[in-house]
JSON list of C-alpha atoms in Angstrom, two decimals:
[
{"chain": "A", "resi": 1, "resn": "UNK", "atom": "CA", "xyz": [160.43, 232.57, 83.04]},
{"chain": "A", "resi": 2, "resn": "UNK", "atom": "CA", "xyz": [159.65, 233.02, 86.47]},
{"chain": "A", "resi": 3, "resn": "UNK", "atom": "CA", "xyz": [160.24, 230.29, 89.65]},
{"chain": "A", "resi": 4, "resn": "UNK", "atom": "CA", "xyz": [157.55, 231.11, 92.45]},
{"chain": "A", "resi": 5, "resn": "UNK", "atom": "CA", "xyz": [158.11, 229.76, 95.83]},
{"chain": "A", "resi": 6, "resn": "UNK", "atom": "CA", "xyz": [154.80, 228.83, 98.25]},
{"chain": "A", "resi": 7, "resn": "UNK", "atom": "CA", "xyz": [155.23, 228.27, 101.94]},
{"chain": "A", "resi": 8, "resn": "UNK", "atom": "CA", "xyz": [153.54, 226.48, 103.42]},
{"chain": "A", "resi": 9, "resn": "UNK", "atom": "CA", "xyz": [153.25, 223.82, 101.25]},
{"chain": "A", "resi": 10, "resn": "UNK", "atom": "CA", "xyz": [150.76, 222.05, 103.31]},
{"chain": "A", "resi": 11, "resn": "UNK", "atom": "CA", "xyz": [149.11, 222.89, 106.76]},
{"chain": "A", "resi": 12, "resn": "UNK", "atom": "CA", "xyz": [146.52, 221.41, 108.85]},
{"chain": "A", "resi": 13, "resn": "UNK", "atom": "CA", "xyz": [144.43, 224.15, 110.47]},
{"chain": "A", "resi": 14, "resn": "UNK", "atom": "CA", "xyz": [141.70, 224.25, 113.37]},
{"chain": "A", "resi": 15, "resn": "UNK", "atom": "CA", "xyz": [138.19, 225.57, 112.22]},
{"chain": "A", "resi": 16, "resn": "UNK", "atom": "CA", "xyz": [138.37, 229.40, 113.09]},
{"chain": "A", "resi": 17, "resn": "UNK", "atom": "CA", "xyz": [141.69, 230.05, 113.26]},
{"chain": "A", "resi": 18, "resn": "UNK", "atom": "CA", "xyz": [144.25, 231.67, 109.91]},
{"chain": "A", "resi": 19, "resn": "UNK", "atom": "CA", "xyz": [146.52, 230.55, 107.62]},
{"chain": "A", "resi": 20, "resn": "UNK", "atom": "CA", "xyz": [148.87, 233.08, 105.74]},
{"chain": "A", "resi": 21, "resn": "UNK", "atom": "CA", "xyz": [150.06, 231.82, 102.57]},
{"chain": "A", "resi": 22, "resn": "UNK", "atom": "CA", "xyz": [153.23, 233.40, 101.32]},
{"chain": "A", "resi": 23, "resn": "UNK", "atom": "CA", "xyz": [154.11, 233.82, 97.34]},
{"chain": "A", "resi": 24, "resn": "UNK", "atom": "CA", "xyz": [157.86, 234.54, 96.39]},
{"chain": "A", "resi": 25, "resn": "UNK", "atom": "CA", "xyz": [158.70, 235.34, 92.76]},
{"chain": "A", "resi": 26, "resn": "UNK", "atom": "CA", "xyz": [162.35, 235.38, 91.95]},
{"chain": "A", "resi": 27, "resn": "UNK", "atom": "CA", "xyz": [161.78, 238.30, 89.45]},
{"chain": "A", "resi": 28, "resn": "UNK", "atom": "CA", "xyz": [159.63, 241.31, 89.40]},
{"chain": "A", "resi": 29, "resn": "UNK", "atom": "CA", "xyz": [156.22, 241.09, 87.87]},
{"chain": "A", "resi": 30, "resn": "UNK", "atom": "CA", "xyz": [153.09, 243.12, 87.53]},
{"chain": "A", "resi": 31, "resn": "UNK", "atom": "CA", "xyz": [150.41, 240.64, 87.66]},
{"chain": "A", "resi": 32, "resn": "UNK", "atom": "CA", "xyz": [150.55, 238.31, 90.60]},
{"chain": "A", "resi": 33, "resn": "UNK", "atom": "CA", "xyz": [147.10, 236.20, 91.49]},
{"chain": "A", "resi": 34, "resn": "UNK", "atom": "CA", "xyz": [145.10, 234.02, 93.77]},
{"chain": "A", "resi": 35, "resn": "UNK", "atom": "CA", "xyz": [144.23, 230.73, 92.57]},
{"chain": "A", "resi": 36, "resn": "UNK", "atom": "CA", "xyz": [141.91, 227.84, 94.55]},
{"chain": "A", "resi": 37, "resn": "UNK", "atom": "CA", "xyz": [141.28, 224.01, 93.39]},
{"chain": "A", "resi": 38, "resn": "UNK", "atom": "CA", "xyz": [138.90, 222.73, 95.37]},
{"chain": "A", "resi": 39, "resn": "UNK", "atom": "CA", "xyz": [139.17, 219.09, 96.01]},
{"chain": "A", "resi": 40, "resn": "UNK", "atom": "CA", "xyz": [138.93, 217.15, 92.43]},
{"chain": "A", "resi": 41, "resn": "UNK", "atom": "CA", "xyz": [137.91, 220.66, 91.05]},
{"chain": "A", "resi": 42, "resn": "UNK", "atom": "CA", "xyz": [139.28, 222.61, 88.42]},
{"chain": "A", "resi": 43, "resn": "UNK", "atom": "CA", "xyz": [141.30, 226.40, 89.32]},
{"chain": "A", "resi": 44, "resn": "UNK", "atom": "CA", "xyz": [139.20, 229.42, 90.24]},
{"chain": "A", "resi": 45, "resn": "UNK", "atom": "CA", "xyz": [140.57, 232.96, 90.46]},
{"chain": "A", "resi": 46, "resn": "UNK", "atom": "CA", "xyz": [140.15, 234.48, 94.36]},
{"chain": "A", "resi": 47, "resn": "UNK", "atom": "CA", "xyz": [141.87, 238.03, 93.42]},
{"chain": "A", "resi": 48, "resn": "UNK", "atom": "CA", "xyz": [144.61, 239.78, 91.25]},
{"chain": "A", "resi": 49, "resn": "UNK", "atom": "CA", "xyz": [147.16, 240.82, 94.09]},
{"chain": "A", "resi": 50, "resn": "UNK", "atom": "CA", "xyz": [148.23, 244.81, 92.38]},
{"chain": "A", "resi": 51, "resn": "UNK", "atom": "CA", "xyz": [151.18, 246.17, 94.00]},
{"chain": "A", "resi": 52, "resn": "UNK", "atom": "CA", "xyz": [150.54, 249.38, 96.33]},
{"chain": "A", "resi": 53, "resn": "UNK", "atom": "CA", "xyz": [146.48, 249.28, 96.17]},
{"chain": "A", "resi": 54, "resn": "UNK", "atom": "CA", "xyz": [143.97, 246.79, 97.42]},
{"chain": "A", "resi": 55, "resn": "UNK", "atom": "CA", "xyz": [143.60, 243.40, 95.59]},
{"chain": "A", "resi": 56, "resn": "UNK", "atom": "CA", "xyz": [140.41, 242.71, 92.80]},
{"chain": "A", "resi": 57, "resn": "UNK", "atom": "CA", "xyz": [138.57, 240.27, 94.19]},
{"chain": "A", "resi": 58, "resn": "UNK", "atom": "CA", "xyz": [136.12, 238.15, 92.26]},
{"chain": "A", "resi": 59, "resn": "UNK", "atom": "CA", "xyz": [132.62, 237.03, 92.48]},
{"chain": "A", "resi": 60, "resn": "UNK", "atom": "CA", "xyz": [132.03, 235.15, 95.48]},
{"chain": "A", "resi": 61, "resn": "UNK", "atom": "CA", "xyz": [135.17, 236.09, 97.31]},
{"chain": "A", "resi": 62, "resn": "UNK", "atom": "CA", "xyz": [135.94, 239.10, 99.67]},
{"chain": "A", "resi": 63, "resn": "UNK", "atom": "CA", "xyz": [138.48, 240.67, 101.21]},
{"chain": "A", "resi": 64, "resn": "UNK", "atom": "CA", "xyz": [137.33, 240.19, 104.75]},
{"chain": "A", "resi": 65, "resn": "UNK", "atom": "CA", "xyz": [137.78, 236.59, 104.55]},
{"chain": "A", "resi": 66, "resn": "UNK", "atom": "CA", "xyz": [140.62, 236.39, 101.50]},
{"chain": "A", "resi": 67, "resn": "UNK", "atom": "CA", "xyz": [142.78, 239.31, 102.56]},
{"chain": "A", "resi": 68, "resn": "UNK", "atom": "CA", "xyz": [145.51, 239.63, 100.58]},
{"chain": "A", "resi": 69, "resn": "UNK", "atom": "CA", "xyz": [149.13, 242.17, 100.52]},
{"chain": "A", "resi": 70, "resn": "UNK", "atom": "CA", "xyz": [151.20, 243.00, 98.12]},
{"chain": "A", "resi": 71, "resn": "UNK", "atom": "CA", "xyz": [154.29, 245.02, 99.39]},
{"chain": "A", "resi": 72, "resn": "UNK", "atom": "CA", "xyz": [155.99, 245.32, 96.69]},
{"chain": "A", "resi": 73, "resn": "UNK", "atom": "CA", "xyz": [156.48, 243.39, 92.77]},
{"chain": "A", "resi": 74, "resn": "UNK", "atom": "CA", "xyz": [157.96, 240.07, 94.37]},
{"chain": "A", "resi": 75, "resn": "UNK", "atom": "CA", "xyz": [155.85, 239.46, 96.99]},
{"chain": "A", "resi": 76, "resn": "UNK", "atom": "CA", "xyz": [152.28, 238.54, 98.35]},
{"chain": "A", "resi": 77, "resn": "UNK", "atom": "CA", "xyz": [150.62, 237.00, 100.58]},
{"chain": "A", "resi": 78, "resn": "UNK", "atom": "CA", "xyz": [147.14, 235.36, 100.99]},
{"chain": "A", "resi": 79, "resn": "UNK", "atom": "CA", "xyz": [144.96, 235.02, 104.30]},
{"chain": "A", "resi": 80, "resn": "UNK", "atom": "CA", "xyz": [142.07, 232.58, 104.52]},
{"chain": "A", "resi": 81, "resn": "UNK", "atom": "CA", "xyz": [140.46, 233.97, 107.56]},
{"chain": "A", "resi": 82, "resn": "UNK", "atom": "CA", "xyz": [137.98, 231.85, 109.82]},
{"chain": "A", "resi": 83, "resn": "UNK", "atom": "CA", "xyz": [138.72, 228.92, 108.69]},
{"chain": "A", "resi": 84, "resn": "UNK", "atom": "CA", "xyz": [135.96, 226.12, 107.95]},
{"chain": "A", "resi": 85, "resn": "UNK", "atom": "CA", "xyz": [136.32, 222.59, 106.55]},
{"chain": "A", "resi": 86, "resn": "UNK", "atom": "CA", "xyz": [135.40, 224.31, 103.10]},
{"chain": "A", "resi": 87, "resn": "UNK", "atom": "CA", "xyz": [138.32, 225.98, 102.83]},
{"chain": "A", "resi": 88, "resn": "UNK", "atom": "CA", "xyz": [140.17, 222.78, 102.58]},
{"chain": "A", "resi": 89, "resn": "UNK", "atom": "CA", "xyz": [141.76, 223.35, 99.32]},
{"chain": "A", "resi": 90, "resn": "UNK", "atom": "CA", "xyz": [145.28, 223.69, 97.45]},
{"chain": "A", "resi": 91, "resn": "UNK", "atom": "CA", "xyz": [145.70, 227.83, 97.27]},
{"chain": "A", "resi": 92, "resn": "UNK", "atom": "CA", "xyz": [147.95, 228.69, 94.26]},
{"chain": "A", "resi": 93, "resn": "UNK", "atom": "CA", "xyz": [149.74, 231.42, 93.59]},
{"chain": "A", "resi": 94, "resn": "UNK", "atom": "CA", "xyz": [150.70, 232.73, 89.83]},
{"chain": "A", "resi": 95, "resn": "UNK", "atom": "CA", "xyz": [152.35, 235.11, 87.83]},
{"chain": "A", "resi": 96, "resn": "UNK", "atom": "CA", "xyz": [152.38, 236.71, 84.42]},
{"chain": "A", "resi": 97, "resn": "UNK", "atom": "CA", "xyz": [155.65, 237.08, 82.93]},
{"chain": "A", "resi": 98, "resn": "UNK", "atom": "CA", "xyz": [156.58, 237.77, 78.95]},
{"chain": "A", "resi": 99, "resn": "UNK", "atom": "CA", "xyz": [152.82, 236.54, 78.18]},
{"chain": "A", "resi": 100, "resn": "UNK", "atom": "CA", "xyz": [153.17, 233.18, 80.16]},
{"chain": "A", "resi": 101, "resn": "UNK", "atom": "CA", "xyz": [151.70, 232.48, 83.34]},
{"chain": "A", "resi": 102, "resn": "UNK", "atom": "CA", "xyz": [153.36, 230.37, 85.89]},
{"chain": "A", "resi": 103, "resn": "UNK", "atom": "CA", "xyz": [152.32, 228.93, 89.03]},
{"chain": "A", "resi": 104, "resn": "UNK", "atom": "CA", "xyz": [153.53, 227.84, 92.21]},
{"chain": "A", "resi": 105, "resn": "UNK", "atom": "CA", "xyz": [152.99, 224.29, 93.72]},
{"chain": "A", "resi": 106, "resn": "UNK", "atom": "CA", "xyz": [150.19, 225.51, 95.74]},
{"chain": "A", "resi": 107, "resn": "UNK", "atom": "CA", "xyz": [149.72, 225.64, 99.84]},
{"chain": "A", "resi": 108, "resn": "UNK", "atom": "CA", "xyz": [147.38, 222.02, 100.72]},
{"chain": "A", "resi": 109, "resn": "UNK", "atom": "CA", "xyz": [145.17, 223.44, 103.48]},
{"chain": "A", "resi": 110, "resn": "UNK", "atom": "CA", "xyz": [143.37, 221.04, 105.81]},
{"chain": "A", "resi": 111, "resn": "UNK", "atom": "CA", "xyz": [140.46, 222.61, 108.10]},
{"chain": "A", "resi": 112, "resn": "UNK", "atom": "CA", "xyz": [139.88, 219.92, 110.84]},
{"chain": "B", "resi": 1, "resn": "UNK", "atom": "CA", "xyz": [133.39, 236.19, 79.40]},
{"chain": "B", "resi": 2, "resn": "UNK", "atom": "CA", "xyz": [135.44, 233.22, 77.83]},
{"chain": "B", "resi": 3, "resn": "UNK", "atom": "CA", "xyz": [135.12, 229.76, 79.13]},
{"chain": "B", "resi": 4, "resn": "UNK", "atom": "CA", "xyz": [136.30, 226.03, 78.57]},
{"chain": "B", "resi": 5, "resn": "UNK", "atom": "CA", "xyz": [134.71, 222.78, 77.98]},
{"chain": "B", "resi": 6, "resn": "UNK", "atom": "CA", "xyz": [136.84, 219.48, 78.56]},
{"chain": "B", "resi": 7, "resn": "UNK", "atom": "CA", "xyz": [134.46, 216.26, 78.74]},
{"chain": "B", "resi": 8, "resn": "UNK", "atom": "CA", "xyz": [135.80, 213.01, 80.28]},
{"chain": "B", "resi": 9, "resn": "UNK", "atom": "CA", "xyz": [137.38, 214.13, 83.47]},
{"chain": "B", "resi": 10, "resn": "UNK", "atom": "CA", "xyz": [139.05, 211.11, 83.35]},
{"chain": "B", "resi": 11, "resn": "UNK", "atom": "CA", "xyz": [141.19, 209.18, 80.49]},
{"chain": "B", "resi": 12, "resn": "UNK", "atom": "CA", "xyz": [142.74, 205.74, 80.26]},
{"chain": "B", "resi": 13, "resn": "UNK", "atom": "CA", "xyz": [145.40, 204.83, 77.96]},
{"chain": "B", "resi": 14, "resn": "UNK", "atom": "CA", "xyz": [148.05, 202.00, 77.41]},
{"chain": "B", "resi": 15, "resn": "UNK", "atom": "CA", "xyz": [151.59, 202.90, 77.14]},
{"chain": "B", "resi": 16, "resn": "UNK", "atom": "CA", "xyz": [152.42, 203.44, 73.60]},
{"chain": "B", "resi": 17, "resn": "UNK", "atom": "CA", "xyz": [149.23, 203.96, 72.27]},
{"chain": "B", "resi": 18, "resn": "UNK", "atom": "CA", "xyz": [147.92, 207.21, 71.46]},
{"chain": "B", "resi": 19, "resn": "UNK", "atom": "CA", "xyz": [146.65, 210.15, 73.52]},
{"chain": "B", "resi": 20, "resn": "UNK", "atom": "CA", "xyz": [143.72, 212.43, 72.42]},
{"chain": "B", "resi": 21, "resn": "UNK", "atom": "CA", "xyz": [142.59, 215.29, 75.34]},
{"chain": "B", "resi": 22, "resn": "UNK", "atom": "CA", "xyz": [139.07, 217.23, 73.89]},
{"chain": "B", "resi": 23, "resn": "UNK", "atom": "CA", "xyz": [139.20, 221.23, 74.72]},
{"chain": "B", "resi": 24, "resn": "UNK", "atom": "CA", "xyz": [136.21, 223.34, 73.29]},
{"chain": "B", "resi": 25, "resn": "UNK", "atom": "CA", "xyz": [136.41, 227.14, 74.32]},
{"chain": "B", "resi": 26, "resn": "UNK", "atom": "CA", "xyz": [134.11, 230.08, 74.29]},
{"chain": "B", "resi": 27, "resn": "UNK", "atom": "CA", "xyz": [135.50, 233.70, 73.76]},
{"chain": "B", "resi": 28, "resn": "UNK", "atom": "CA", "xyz": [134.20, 236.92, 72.55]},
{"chain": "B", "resi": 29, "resn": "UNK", "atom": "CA", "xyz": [137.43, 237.96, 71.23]},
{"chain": "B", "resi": 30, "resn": "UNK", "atom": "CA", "xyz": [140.50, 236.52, 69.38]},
{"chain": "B", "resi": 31, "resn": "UNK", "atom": "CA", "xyz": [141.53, 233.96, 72.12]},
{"chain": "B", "resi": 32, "resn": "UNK", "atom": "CA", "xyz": [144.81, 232.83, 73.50]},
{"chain": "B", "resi": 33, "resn": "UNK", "atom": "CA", "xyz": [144.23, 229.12, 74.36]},
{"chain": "B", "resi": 34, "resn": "UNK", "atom": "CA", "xyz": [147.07, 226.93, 76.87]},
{"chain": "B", "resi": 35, "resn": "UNK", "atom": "CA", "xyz": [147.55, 223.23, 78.10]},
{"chain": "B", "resi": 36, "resn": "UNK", "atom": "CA", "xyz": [148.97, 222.77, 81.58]},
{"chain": "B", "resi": 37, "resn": "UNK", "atom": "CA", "xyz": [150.19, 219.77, 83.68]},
{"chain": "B", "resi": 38, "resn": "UNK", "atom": "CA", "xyz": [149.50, 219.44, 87.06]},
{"chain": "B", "resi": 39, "resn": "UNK", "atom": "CA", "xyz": [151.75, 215.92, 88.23]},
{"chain": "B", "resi": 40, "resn": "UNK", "atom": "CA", "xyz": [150.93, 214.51, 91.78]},
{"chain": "B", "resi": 41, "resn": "UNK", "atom": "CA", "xyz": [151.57, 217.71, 94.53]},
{"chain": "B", "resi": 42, "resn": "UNK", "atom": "CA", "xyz": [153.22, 219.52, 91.95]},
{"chain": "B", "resi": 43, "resn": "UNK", "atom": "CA", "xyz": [152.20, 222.95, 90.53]},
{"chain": "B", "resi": 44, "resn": "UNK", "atom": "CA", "xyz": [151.03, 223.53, 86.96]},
{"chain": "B", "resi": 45, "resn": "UNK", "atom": "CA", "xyz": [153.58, 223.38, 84.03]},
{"chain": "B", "resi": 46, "resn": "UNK", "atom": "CA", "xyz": [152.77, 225.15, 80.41]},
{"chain": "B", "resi": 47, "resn": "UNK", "atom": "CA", "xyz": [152.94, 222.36, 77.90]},
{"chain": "B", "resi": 48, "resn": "UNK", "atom": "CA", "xyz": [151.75, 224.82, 74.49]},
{"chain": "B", "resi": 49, "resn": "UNK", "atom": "CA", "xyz": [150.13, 228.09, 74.31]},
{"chain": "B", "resi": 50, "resn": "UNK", "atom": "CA", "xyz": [148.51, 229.44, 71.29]},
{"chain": "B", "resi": 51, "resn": "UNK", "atom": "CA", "xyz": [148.24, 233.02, 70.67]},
{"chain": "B", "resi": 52, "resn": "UNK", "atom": "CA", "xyz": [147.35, 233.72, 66.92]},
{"chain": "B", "resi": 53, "resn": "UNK", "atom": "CA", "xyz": [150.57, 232.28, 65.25]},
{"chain": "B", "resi": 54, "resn": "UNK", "atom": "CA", "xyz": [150.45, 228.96, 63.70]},
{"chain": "B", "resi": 55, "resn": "UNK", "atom": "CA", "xyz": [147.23, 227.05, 64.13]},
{"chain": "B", "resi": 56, "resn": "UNK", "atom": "CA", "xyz": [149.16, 223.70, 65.08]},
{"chain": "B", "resi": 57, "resn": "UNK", "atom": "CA", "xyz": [151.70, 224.32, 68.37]},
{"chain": "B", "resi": 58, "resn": "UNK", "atom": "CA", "xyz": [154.10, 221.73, 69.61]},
{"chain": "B", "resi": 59, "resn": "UNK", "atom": "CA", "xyz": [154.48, 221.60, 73.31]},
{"chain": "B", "resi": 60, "resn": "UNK", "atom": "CA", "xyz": [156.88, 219.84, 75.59]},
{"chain": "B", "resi": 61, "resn": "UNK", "atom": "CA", "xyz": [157.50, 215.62, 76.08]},
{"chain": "B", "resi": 62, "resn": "UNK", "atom": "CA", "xyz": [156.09, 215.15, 72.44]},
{"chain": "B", "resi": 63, "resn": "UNK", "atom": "CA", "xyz": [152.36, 217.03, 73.27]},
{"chain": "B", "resi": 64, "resn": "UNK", "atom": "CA", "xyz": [150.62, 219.15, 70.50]},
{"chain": "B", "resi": 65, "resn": "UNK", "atom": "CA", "xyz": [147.96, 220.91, 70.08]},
{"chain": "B", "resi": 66, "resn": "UNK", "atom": "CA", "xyz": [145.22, 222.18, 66.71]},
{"chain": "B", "resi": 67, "resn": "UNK", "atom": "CA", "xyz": [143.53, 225.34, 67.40]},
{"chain": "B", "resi": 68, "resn": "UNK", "atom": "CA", "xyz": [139.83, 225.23, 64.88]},
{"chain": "B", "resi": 69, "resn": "UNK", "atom": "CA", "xyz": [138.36, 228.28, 65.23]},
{"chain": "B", "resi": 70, "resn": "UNK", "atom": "CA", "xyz": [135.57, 227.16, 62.44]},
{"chain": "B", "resi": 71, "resn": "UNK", "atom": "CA", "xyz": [135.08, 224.03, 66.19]},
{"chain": "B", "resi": 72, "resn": "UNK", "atom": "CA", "xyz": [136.58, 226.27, 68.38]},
{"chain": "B", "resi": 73, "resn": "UNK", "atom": "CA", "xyz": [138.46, 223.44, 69.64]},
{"chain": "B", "resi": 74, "resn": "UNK", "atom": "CA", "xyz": [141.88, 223.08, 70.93]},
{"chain": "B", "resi": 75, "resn": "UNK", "atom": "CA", "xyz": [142.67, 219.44, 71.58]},
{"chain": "B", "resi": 76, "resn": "UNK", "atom": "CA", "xyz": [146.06, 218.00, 73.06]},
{"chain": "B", "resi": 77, "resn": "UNK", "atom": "CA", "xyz": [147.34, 214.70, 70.90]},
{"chain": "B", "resi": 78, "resn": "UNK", "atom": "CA", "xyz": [150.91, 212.97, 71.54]},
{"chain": "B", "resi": 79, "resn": "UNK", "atom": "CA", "xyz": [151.58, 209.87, 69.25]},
{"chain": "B", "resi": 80, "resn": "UNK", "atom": "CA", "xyz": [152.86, 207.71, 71.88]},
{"chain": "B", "resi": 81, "resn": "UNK", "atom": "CA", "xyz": [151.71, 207.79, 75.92]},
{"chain": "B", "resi": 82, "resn": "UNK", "atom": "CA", "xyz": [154.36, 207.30, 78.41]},
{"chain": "B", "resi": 83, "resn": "UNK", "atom": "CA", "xyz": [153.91, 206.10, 81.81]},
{"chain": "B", "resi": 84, "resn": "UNK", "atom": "CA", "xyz": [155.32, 209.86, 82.89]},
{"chain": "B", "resi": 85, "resn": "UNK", "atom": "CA", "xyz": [152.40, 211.21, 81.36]},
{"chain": "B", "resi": 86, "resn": "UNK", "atom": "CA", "xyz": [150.41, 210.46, 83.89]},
{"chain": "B", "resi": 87, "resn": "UNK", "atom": "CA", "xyz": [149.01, 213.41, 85.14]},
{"chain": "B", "resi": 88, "resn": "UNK", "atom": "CA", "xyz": [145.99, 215.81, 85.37]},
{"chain": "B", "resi": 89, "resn": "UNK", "atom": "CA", "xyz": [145.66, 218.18, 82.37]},
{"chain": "B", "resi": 90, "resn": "UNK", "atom": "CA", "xyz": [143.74, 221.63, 82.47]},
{"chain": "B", "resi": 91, "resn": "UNK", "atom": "CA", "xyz": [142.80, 223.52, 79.25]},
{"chain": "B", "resi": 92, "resn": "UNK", "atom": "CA", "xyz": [143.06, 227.33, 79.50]},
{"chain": "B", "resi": 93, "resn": "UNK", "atom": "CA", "xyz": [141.46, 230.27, 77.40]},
{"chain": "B", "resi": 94, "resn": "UNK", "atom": "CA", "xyz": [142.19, 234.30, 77.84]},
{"chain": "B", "resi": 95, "resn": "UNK", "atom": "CA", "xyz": [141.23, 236.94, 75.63]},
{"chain": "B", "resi": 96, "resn": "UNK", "atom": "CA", "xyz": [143.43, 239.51, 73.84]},
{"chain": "B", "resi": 97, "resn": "UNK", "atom": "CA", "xyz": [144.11, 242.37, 76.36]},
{"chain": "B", "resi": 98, "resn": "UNK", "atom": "CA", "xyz": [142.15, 240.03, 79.25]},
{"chain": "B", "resi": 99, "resn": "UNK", "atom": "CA", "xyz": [144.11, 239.17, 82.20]},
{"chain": "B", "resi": 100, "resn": "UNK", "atom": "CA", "xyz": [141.40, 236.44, 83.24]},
{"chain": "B", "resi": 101, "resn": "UNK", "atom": "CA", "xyz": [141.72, 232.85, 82.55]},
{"chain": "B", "resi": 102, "resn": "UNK", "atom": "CA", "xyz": [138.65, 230.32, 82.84]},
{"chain": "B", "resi": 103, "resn": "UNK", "atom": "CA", "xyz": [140.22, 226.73, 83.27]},
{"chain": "B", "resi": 104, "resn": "UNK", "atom": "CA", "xyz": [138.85, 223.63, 81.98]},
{"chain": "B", "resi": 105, "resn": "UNK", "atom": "CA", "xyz": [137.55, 220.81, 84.69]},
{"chain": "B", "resi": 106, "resn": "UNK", "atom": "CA", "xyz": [140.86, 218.71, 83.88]},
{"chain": "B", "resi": 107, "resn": "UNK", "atom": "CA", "xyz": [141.40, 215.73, 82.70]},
{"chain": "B", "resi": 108, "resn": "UNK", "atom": "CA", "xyz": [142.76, 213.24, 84.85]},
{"chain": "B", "resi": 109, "resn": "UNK", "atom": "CA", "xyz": [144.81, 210.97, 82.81]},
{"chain": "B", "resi": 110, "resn": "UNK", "atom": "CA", "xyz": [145.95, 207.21, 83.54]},
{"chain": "B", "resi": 111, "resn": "UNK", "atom": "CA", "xyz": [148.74, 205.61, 81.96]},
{"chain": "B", "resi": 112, "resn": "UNK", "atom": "CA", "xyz": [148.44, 201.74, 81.79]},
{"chain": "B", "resi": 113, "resn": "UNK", "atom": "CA", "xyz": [151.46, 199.50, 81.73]}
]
């Protein structure tokens, strides 16, 4: 198994400004990735966070305004630059581990 | 690319009766197919996986699951809803060798007294 710790857990932002999201894992693990659920909305995949290289982004997301490190195999973090009110979401962070993927119990980010 | 159906985004039940959760998947390959729980500001929790074993899979708190390739289906039954069941429920599908997941819509599920 793997526990994942998120901080923050929730935050309340300005329009314009940052948030970093942090991702512990208490183990190492190769695959670490991005998650966002959108108000009532189901998950969708920002970016596989790969250890010493640049993250994969998906469709519709880029690095400029998700960037994302990974410093080493317990460890990321996410960015959600220039904030807007659409970027008010719950920002998960997961992990493969022995075939199973678990997640964290996501950052709540407000944009006022 | 795979992907997931799950109709009625919302499900009442009564306590004690039984609970049926619809998951219809797409995939180009031989699929690996999950359940999660999401409870109230909490993150997700695996209830069953299925990954080319036996075609029925028992989960946690009583949950199962069917995988029918021939409706490429997956529901999620448990005999007997409990009021701690009351929770938001995502069907997941991957592909052999696939890292990606597409997630179902959820169902949000309501447990009446």
């Amino acid at each position: 198994s793997a526990v994942i710790s998120q901080k923050p857990s929730r935050d309340i932002c300005q329009r314009g400004t940052s948030l970093t999201i942090q991702c512990q894992v208490d183990s190492q693990v190769t695959m670490m990735f991005w998650y966002r659920q959108q108000p009532g909305q189901s998950l969708t995949l920002i970016a596989t966070a790969n250890q010493g290289s640049e993250a994969t982004y998906e469709s519709g997301f880029v690095i400029d305004k998700f960037p994302i490190s990974r410093p080493n195999l317990t460890f990321s973090t996410l960015t959600v630059s220039n904030l807007s009110p659409e970027d008010s979401s719950i920002y998960l962070c997961s992990v493969k581990n022995t075939g199973e993927l678990f997640f964290g119990e996501g950052s709540r980010l407000t944009v006022l | 690319a795979q992907s997931v159906t799950q109709l009625d985004s919302h499900v009442s039940v009564s306590e004690g009766t039984p609970v049926l959760l619809r998951c219809n998947y797409s995939s180009s390959y031989s699929p690996s197919l999950f359940w999660y729980v999401q409870h109230p500001n909490k993150g997700l929790q695996l209830l069953l996986k299925y990954t080319s074993a036996a075609t029925l899979v028992k989960g946690i708190n009583g949950f199962e699951a069917e995988f029918k390739k021939s409706e490429t289906s997956f529901h999620l039954t448990k005999p007997s809803a409990h009021m701690s069941d009351a929770a938001e429920y995502f069907c997941v599908v991957t592909c052999y060798g696939n890292n990606r997941l597409a997630f179902g819509k959820g169902n949000q599920v309501v447990v009446i007294p």
